[in-house]
mmCIF file of C-alpha atoms and ligand atoms in Angstrom:
data_model
loop_
_atom_site.group_PDB
_atom_site.id
_atom_site.type_symbol
_atom_site.label_atom_id
_atom_site.label_comp_id
_atom_site.label_asym_id
_atom_site.label_seq_id
_atom_site.Cartn_x
_atom_site.Cartn_y
_atom_site.Cartn_z
ATOM 1 C CA VAL A 504 159.632 35.695 108.574
ATOM 2 C CA ILE A 505 162.788 35.784 106.457
ATOM 3 C CA ARG A 506 160.733 35.120 103.324
ATOM 4 C CA ARG A 507 158.606 38.197 104.116
ATOM 5 C CA LEU A 508 161.595 40.377 104.960
ATOM 6 C CA VAL A 509 163.079 39.458 101.581
ATOM 7 C CA LYS A 510 159.830 39.817 99.656
ATOM 8 C CA TYR A 511 159.108 43.274 101.075
ATOM 9 C CA ARG A 512 162.743 44.262 100.509
ATOM 10 C CA VAL A 513 163.595 44.935 104.150
ATOM 11 C CA LEU A 514 166.285 42.288 103.822
ATOM 12 C CA ASN A 515 166.760 42.598 100.073
ATOM 13 C CA ASN A 516 167.625 46.064 98.866
ATOM 14 C CA ARG A 517 170.455 48.002 97.280
ATOM 15 C CA PHE A 518 171.967 48.972 100.634
ATOM 16 C CA ILE A 519 172.033 45.519 102.192
ATOM 17 C CA ASN A 520 172.606 43.273 99.177
ATOM 18 C CA PRO A 521 176.181 44.390 98.407
ATOM 19 C CA ILE A 522 177.054 43.538 102.028
ATOM 20 C CA LEU A 523 175.272 40.157 101.842
ATOM 21 C CA LYS A 524 177.240 39.486 98.680
ATOM 22 C CA ILE A 525 180.577 39.860 100.458
ATOM 23 C CA PHE A 526 179.618 36.968 102.754
ATOM 24 C CA LYS A 527 177.797 35.045 99.964
ATOM 25 C CA LEU A 528 174.621 35.371 102.006
ATOM 26 C CA ASP A 529 172.717 36.646 98.959
ATOM 27 C CA ALA A 530 173.233 33.221 97.348
ATOM 28 C CA TRP A 531 172.490 31.345 100.556
ATOM 29 C CA LEU A 532 169.184 33.171 101.037
ATOM 30 C CA ASN A 533 168.287 33.111 97.361
ATOM 31 C CA ASP A 534 168.731 29.341 97.122
ATOM 32 C CA ARG A 535 166.632 28.702 100.198
ATOM 33 C CA LEU A 536 163.849 30.981 99.028
ATOM 34 C CA GLN A 537 163.798 29.727 95.420
ATOM 35 C CA ASP A 538 160.071 29.383 94.637
ATOM 36 C CA TYR A 539 160.701 27.093 91.669
ATOM 37 C CA ARG A 540 161.673 24.183 93.968
ATOM 38 C CA ASP A 541 158.021 23.603 94.840
ATOM 39 C CA PHE A 542 156.501 25.050 91.708
ATOM 40 C CA LYS A 543 153.103 23.514 90.915
ATOM 41 C CA PRO A 544 152.324 24.104 87.246
ATOM 42 C CA ASN A 545 148.844 24.260 85.822
ATOM 43 C CA LEU A 546 149.064 21.358 83.407
ATOM 44 C CA SER A 547 146.268 22.660 81.204
ATOM 45 C CA LEU A 548 148.542 25.525 80.098
ATOM 46 C CA SER A 549 150.912 25.416 77.115
ATOM 47 C CA LEU A 550 154.663 24.834 77.553
ATOM 48 C CA GLN A 551 155.252 28.528 76.865
ATOM 49 C CA GLU A 552 152.929 29.542 79.690
ATOM 50 C CA ILE A 553 154.269 26.907 82.080
ATOM 51 C CA ALA A 554 157.754 28.257 81.361
ATOM 52 C CA GLY A 555 156.489 31.651 82.539
ATOM 53 C CA TYR A 556 155.868 33.520 79.274
ATOM 54 C CA SER A 557 152.587 35.080 78.242
ATOM 55 C CA TYR A 558 151.095 35.006 74.759
ATOM 56 C CA LYS A 559 151.173 38.751 74.273
ATOM 57 C CA PRO A 560 152.190 39.430 70.655
ATOM 58 C CA GLU A 561 155.250 41.402 71.784
ATOM 59 C CA ILE A 562 156.420 38.494 73.959
ATOM 60 C CA ASN A 563 155.750 35.974 71.173
ATOM 61 C CA ARG A 564 157.958 38.072 68.893
ATOM 62 C CA ILE A 565 160.810 38.077 71.417
ATOM 63 C CA LEU A 566 160.523 34.337 72.007
ATOM 64 C CA GLU A 567 160.510 33.708 68.278
ATOM 65 C CA ASN A 568 163.742 35.750 67.979
ATOM 66 C CA ILE A 569 165.305 33.602 70.689
ATOM 67 C CA HIS A 570 164.173 30.347 69.041
ATOM 68 C CA ILE A 571 165.624 31.542 65.719
ATOM 69 C CA LYS A 572 168.953 32.690 67.198
ATOM 70 C CA LEU A 573 169.416 29.506 69.188
ATOM 71 C CA ARG A 574 168.608 27.319 66.200
ATOM 72 C CA GLN A 575 170.997 29.276 63.953
ATOM 73 C CA TYR A 576 173.904 28.998 66.363
ATOM 74 C CA VAL A 577 173.260 25.350 67.209
ATOM 75 C CA LEU A 578 172.995 24.301 63.561
ATOM 76 C CA ILE A 579 176.168 26.161 62.563
ATOM 77 C CA GLU A 580 177.966 24.545 65.488
ATOM 78 C CA LYS A 581 176.633 21.124 64.550
ATOM 79 C CA GLN A 582 178.010 21.565 61.019
ATOM 80 C CA ARG A 583 181.378 22.634 62.413
ATOM 81 C CA LEU A 584 181.706 19.553 64.611
ATOM 82 C CA SER A 585 181.477 15.834 64.089
ATOM 83 C CA ALA A 586 177.821 14.769 64.103
ATOM 84 C CA ASP A 587 178.036 11.758 66.430
ATOM 85 C CA THR A 588 179.613 13.584 69.355
ATOM 86 C CA PHE A 589 177.363 16.635 69.242
ATOM 87 C CA SER A 590 175.731 17.321 72.601
ATOM 88 C CA ILE A 591 173.610 20.146 74.005
ATOM 89 C CA LEU A 592 172.864 21.236 77.579
ATOM 90 C CA ASP A 593 169.905 23.489 78.430
ATOM 91 C CA ILE A 594 170.431 25.075 81.873
ATOM 92 C CA GLY A 595 167.071 25.700 83.573
ATOM 93 C CA CYS A 596 165.293 23.852 80.780
ATOM 94 C CA GLY A 597 161.854 24.311 82.380
ATOM 95 C CA PRO A 598 159.223 22.192 80.611
ATOM 96 C CA GLY A 599 161.438 21.740 77.545
ATOM 97 C CA LEU A 600 160.149 24.636 75.445
ATOM 98 C CA PHE A 601 163.530 25.254 73.797
ATOM 99 C CA LEU A 602 164.910 21.712 73.980
ATOM 100 C CA LYS A 603 162.071 20.667 71.674
ATOM 101 C CA ASP A 604 163.679 22.730 68.903
ATOM 102 C CA PHE A 605 166.610 20.322 68.873
ATOM 103 C CA ASP A 606 164.880 16.970 68.702
ATOM 104 C CA GLY A 607 167.093 14.732 66.562
ATOM 105 C CA ILE A 608 170.027 17.165 66.612
ATOM 106 C CA GLY A 609 172.614 15.487 68.774
ATOM 107 C CA GLN A 610 172.419 14.236 72.311
ATOM 108 C CA LEU A 611 170.115 16.446 74.397
ATOM 109 C CA ASN A 612 170.446 17.270 78.087
ATOM 110 C CA GLY A 613 168.599 19.554 80.445
ATOM 111 C CA ILE A 614 168.770 20.478 84.088
ATOM 112 C CA ASP A 615 166.183 22.220 86.199
ATOM 113 C CA ILE A 616 165.761 22.866 89.911
ATOM 114 C CA SER A 617 162.004 22.260 89.726
ATOM 115 C CA SER A 618 160.921 18.622 89.812
ATOM 116 C CA ALA A 619 157.564 19.537 88.239
ATOM 117 C CA MET A 620 159.379 21.172 85.305
ATOM 118 C CA THR A 621 161.678 18.185 84.824
ATOM 119 C CA THR A 622 158.712 15.789 84.897
ATOM 120 C CA ILE A 623 157.104 17.708 82.035
ATOM 121 C CA ALA A 624 160.385 18.054 80.121
ATOM 122 C CA ARG A 625 161.019 14.291 80.349
ATOM 123 C CA LYS A 626 157.541 13.593 79.010
ATOM 124 C CA GLU A 627 157.926 16.123 76.187
ATOM 125 C CA MET A 628 161.440 15.005 75.256
ATOM 126 C CA PRO A 629 161.812 11.307 76.125
ATOM 127 C CA SER A 630 165.133 11.116 74.254
ATOM 128 C CA ALA A 631 166.728 13.860 76.407
ATOM 129 C CA LYS A 632 168.623 13.291 79.653
ATOM 130 C CA ILE A 633 167.016 15.636 82.196
ATOM 131 C CA ALA A 634 168.434 16.182 85.691
ATOM 132 C CA ASN A 635 166.479 17.643 88.574
ATOM 133 C CA ALA A 636 169.013 19.715 90.504
ATOM 134 C CA HIS A 637 170.506 23.126 91.123
ATOM 135 C CA PHE A 638 172.894 23.748 88.240
ATOM 136 C CA LEU A 639 175.792 24.651 90.540
ATOM 137 C CA ASP A 640 175.344 21.551 92.720
ATOM 138 C CA TYR A 641 175.024 18.895 90.044
ATOM 139 C CA GLU A 642 177.972 16.785 88.922
ATOM 140 C CA PHE A 643 177.730 16.180 85.199
ATOM 141 C CA GLU A 644 179.487 13.155 83.780
ATOM 142 C CA GLN A 645 180.246 14.623 80.374
ATOM 143 C CA LYS A 646 181.139 17.765 78.471
ATOM 144 C CA PHE A 647 178.912 19.519 75.950
ATOM 145 C CA SER A 648 179.385 20.995 72.485
ATOM 146 C CA VAL A 649 176.803 23.733 73.133
ATOM 147 C CA ILE A 650 175.329 25.023 76.380
ATOM 148 C CA TYR A 651 172.447 27.449 76.406
ATOM 149 C CA SER A 652 170.162 29.009 78.953
ATOM 150 C CA VAL A 653 167.043 31.128 78.515
ATOM 151 C CA GLY A 654 165.523 33.232 81.298
ATOM 152 C CA VAL A 655 167.523 31.640 84.095
ATOM 153 C CA LEU A 656 170.476 33.941 84.865
ATOM 154 C CA ILE A 657 168.143 36.231 86.844
ATOM 155 C CA TYR A 658 167.819 33.479 89.472
ATOM 156 C CA PHE A 659 171.532 33.400 90.214
ATOM 157 C CA ALA A 660 172.626 35.820 92.922
ATOM 158 C CA LYS A 661 175.624 38.036 92.247
ATOM 159 C CA SER A 662 177.932 36.009 94.468
ATOM 160 C CA GLN A 663 177.162 32.947 92.283
ATOM 161 C CA ILE A 664 177.603 34.462 88.877
ATOM 162 C CA HIS A 665 181.344 33.752 88.621
ATOM 163 C CA ASP A 666 180.640 30.143 89.602
ATOM 164 C CA PHE A 667 177.931 29.974 86.941
ATOM 165 C CA PHE A 668 180.288 31.000 84.143
ATOM 166 C CA ASP A 669 183.177 28.942 85.564
ATOM 167 C CA LYS A 670 180.948 25.883 85.482
ATOM 168 C CA VAL A 671 179.773 26.607 81.938
ATOM 169 C CA HIS A 672 183.451 26.920 80.961
ATOM 170 C CA GLN A 673 184.382 23.664 82.660
ATOM 171 C CA LEU A 674 181.419 21.794 81.081
ATOM 172 C CA LEU A 675 182.064 22.968 77.540
ATOM 173 C CA ALA A 676 184.118 20.847 75.205
ATOM 174 C CA ASN A 677 187.171 22.440 73.624
ATOM 175 C CA LYS A 678 186.099 25.689 71.862
ATOM 176 C CA GLY A 679 182.482 24.963 72.833
ATOM 177 C CA LEU A 680 179.766 27.584 72.474
ATOM 178 C CA ALA A 681 177.475 29.039 75.153
ATOM 179 C CA ILE A 682 174.367 31.106 74.429
ATOM 180 C CA ILE A 683 172.794 32.971 77.315
ATOM 181 C CA SER A 684 169.514 34.838 76.927
ATOM 182 C CA TYR A 685 168.741 37.047 79.919
ATOM 183 C CA PRO A 686 166.684 40.101 80.912
ATOM 184 C CA HIS A 687 169.296 42.836 81.227
ATOM 185 C CA ALA A 688 169.558 45.834 83.565
ATOM 186 C CA TYR A 689 166.954 48.347 82.412
ATOM 187 C CA ARG A 690 167.180 51.003 85.136
ATOM 188 C CA SER A 691 170.194 52.697 86.688
ATOM 189 C CA ILE A 692 169.147 51.250 90.056
ATOM 190 C CA ASP A 693 169.733 47.747 88.668
ATOM 191 C CA LEU A 694 173.453 48.499 88.800
ATOM 192 C CA SER A 695 173.300 48.721 92.584
ATOM 193 C CA TYR A 696 171.819 45.238 93.137
ATOM 194 C CA PRO A 697 168.309 46.016 94.453
ATOM 195 C CA ASP A 698 166.952 42.433 94.382
ATOM 196 C CA PHE A 699 168.960 39.225 94.800
ATOM 197 C CA THR A 700 165.948 37.020 93.964
ATOM 198 C CA TYR A 701 165.654 38.427 90.433
ATOM 199 C CA VAL A 702 168.873 39.965 89.156
ATOM 200 C CA HIS A 703 168.881 42.115 86.041
ATOM 201 C CA TYR A 704 172.525 41.771 85.092
ATOM 202 C CA SER A 705 174.323 44.613 83.429
ATOM 203 C CA PRO A 706 175.732 43.512 80.042
ATOM 204 C CA SER A 707 179.050 45.258 80.829
ATOM 205 C CA TYR A 708 179.253 43.448 84.150
ATOM 206 C CA LEU A 709 178.764 40.068 82.449
ATOM 207 C CA GLU A 710 181.391 40.920 79.838
ATOM 208 C CA ALA A 711 183.889 41.641 82.608
ATOM 209 C CA ILE A 712 183.073 38.268 84.179
ATOM 210 C CA VAL A 713 183.574 36.212 81.014
ATOM 211 C CA ASP A 714 186.636 38.205 79.969
ATOM 212 C CA GLY A 715 189.745 36.048 79.579
ATOM 213 C CA LYS A 716 187.917 32.720 79.628
ATOM 214 C CA PHE A 717 185.613 33.201 76.669
ATOM 215 C CA GLU A 718 185.658 35.019 73.380
ATOM 216 C CA ILE A 719 182.521 37.133 72.931
ATOM 217 C CA ILE A 720 180.919 36.231 69.605
ATOM 218 C CA GLU A 721 177.802 38.372 69.938
ATOM 219 C CA HIS A 722 176.182 40.377 72.729
ATOM 220 C CA VAL A 723 173.150 42.376 71.667
ATOM 221 C CA HIS A 724 169.624 43.365 72.610
ATOM 222 C CA ILE A 725 167.314 40.586 71.479
ATOM 223 C CA ASP A 726 165.769 42.944 68.918
ATOM 224 C CA GLY A 727 169.194 42.666 67.267
ATOM 225 C CA LYS A 728 169.432 46.376 66.625
ATOM 226 C CA ARG A 729 171.519 47.673 69.497
ATOM 227 C CA LYS A 730 174.037 46.757 72.131
ATOM 228 C CA ILE A 731 173.388 47.600 75.769
ATOM 229 C CA THR A 732 176.366 48.565 77.901
ATOM 230 C CA ASP A 733 175.746 49.344 81.603
ATOM 231 C CA TYR A 734 171.968 49.333 81.407
ATOM 232 C CA ASP A 735 169.219 49.873 78.855
ATOM 233 C CA LYS A 736 168.582 53.619 78.558
ATOM 234 C CA HIS A 737 165.548 53.041 76.321
ATOM 235 C CA PRO A 738 163.672 50.127 77.871
ATOM 236 C CA ILE A 739 160.146 49.152 76.955
ATOM 237 C CA ILE A 740 157.969 49.683 80.026
ATOM 238 C CA ASN A 741 154.493 48.151 79.825
ATOM 239 C CA ASP A 742 151.741 49.003 82.248
ATOM 240 C CA TRP A 743 150.968 45.280 82.600
ATOM 241 C CA SER A 744 154.343 44.284 83.966
ATOM 242 C CA TYR A 745 155.548 44.190 87.570
ATOM 243 C CA GLU A 746 158.111 46.983 88.097
ATOM 244 C CA GLY A 747 158.318 47.263 84.296
ATOM 245 C CA ARG A 748 159.941 43.824 83.991
ATOM 246 C CA SER A 749 159.612 42.285 80.580
ATOM 247 C CA TYR A 750 161.547 39.879 78.401
ATOM 248 C CA GLN A 751 161.359 42.622 75.782
ATOM 249 C CA ASN A 752 164.297 44.140 77.687
ATOM 250 C CA SER A 753 166.636 41.229 77.227
ATOM 251 C CA SER A 754 169.991 40.537 75.649
ATOM 252 C CA ILE A 755 171.630 37.501 74.151
ATOM 253 C CA LEU A 756 175.231 36.697 74.986
ATOM 254 C CA VAL A 757 177.060 34.260 72.735
ATOM 255 C CA ILE A 758 180.505 33.192 73.926
ATOM 256 C CA ARG A 759 183.091 30.640 72.883
ATOM 257 C CA LYS A 760 185.355 28.839 75.330
ATOM 258 C CA LYS A 761 188.983 29.939 74.895
HETATM 259 C C1 SAM B 525 161.541 31.441 83.471
HETATM 260 S S1 SAM B 525 161.802 29.710 83.541
HETATM 261 C C2 SAM B 525 162.550 29.431 81.944
HETATM 262 C C3 SAM B 525 162.450 28.007 81.484
HETATM 263 C C4 SAM B 525 163.120 27.725 80.120
HETATM 264 N N1 SAM B 525 164.514 28.047 80.129
HETATM 265 C C5 SAM B 525 162.421 28.497 79.044
HETATM 266 O O1 SAM B 525 162.894 29.595 78.699
HETATM 267 O O2 SAM B 525 161.393 28.017 78.549
HETATM 268 C C6 SAM B 525 163.222 29.593 84.626
HETATM 269 C C7 SAM B 525 163.635 28.158 84.924
HETATM 270 O O3 SAM B 525 164.890 28.151 85.604
HETATM 271 C C8 SAM B 525 164.867 27.128 86.571
HETATM 272 N N2 SAM B 525 165.907 27.415 87.566
HETATM 273 C C9 SAM B 525 165.980 28.484 88.384
HETATM 274 N N3 SAM B 525 167.097 28.410 89.142
HETATM 275 C C10 SAM B 525 167.752 27.271 88.773
HETATM 276 C C11 SAM B 525 168.963 26.646 89.186
HETATM 277 N N4 SAM B 525 169.717 27.177 90.146
HETATM 278 N N5 SAM B 525 169.335 25.486 88.601
HETATM 279 C C12 SAM B 525 168.547 24.922 87.641
HETATM 280 N N6 SAM B 525 167.386 25.473 87.207
HETATM 281 C C13 SAM B 525 166.997 26.632 87.765
HETATM 282 C C14 SAM B 525 163.440 27.185 87.101
HETATM 283 O O4 SAM B 525 163.051 26.031 87.784
HETATM 284 C C15 SAM B 525 162.646 27.429 85.830
HETATM 285 O O5 SAM B 525 162.241 26.241 85.215
#
């Protein structure tokens, strides 16, 4: 019953969610209703599709931009640091689509809440250490030079987002780098927290959260041409997407631990 109330937004809307957030009930419900826990992938699909991305040319272009950006930052960071201690953590690594870019570049780690995803990631990247757990619940035994996450922030409810960045901060080595790619707020309604199961964070909101703990290195629309503040006033709305959601409306946040 609760699942339906949430899905049909009776118990998941902009009037109720800010109240749920005060009592951290948005996170409690979100975690219990997380569909990825029992995700059953179609193994005949590609890693990109299993990770949840289509092959539409416009999506391929966005993904390519993310691959390029991640690689650039990781390689620069690798050059800056000593090679033998270089380690990477992919939060919500899915089937290993992005981890594969870093084969041979340092010690690779991933974590994902879905056991099916981690099974695929382990097969794809046998050299990587992959944990099957909720990021906020897992106790890591090491720190990382670089932490990145693609398409995962949306699954963290607002009452968890401070904990998310606190944990990234705690897990980063001294002056470590974090790169977060996320679909940003693209409607004014997104600022009033209409859906705790899929949160389009406002770039300004995230900047306020990381303020003081991290230095912001870059925070731009993934097309690289503009910076979004509260929400995207010129989003791309496709007729094929549910409620206009698309990774085309996403930003990349690059921060360094202070
Ligand atoms: C859209 S997929 C993206 C996968 C991968 N990052 C990529 O871009 O190819 C989102 C992933 O986040 C994982 N996820 C969601 N909530 C999580 C959590 N609390 N802790 C760890 N992983 C989580 C899901 O299981 C899923 O694999």
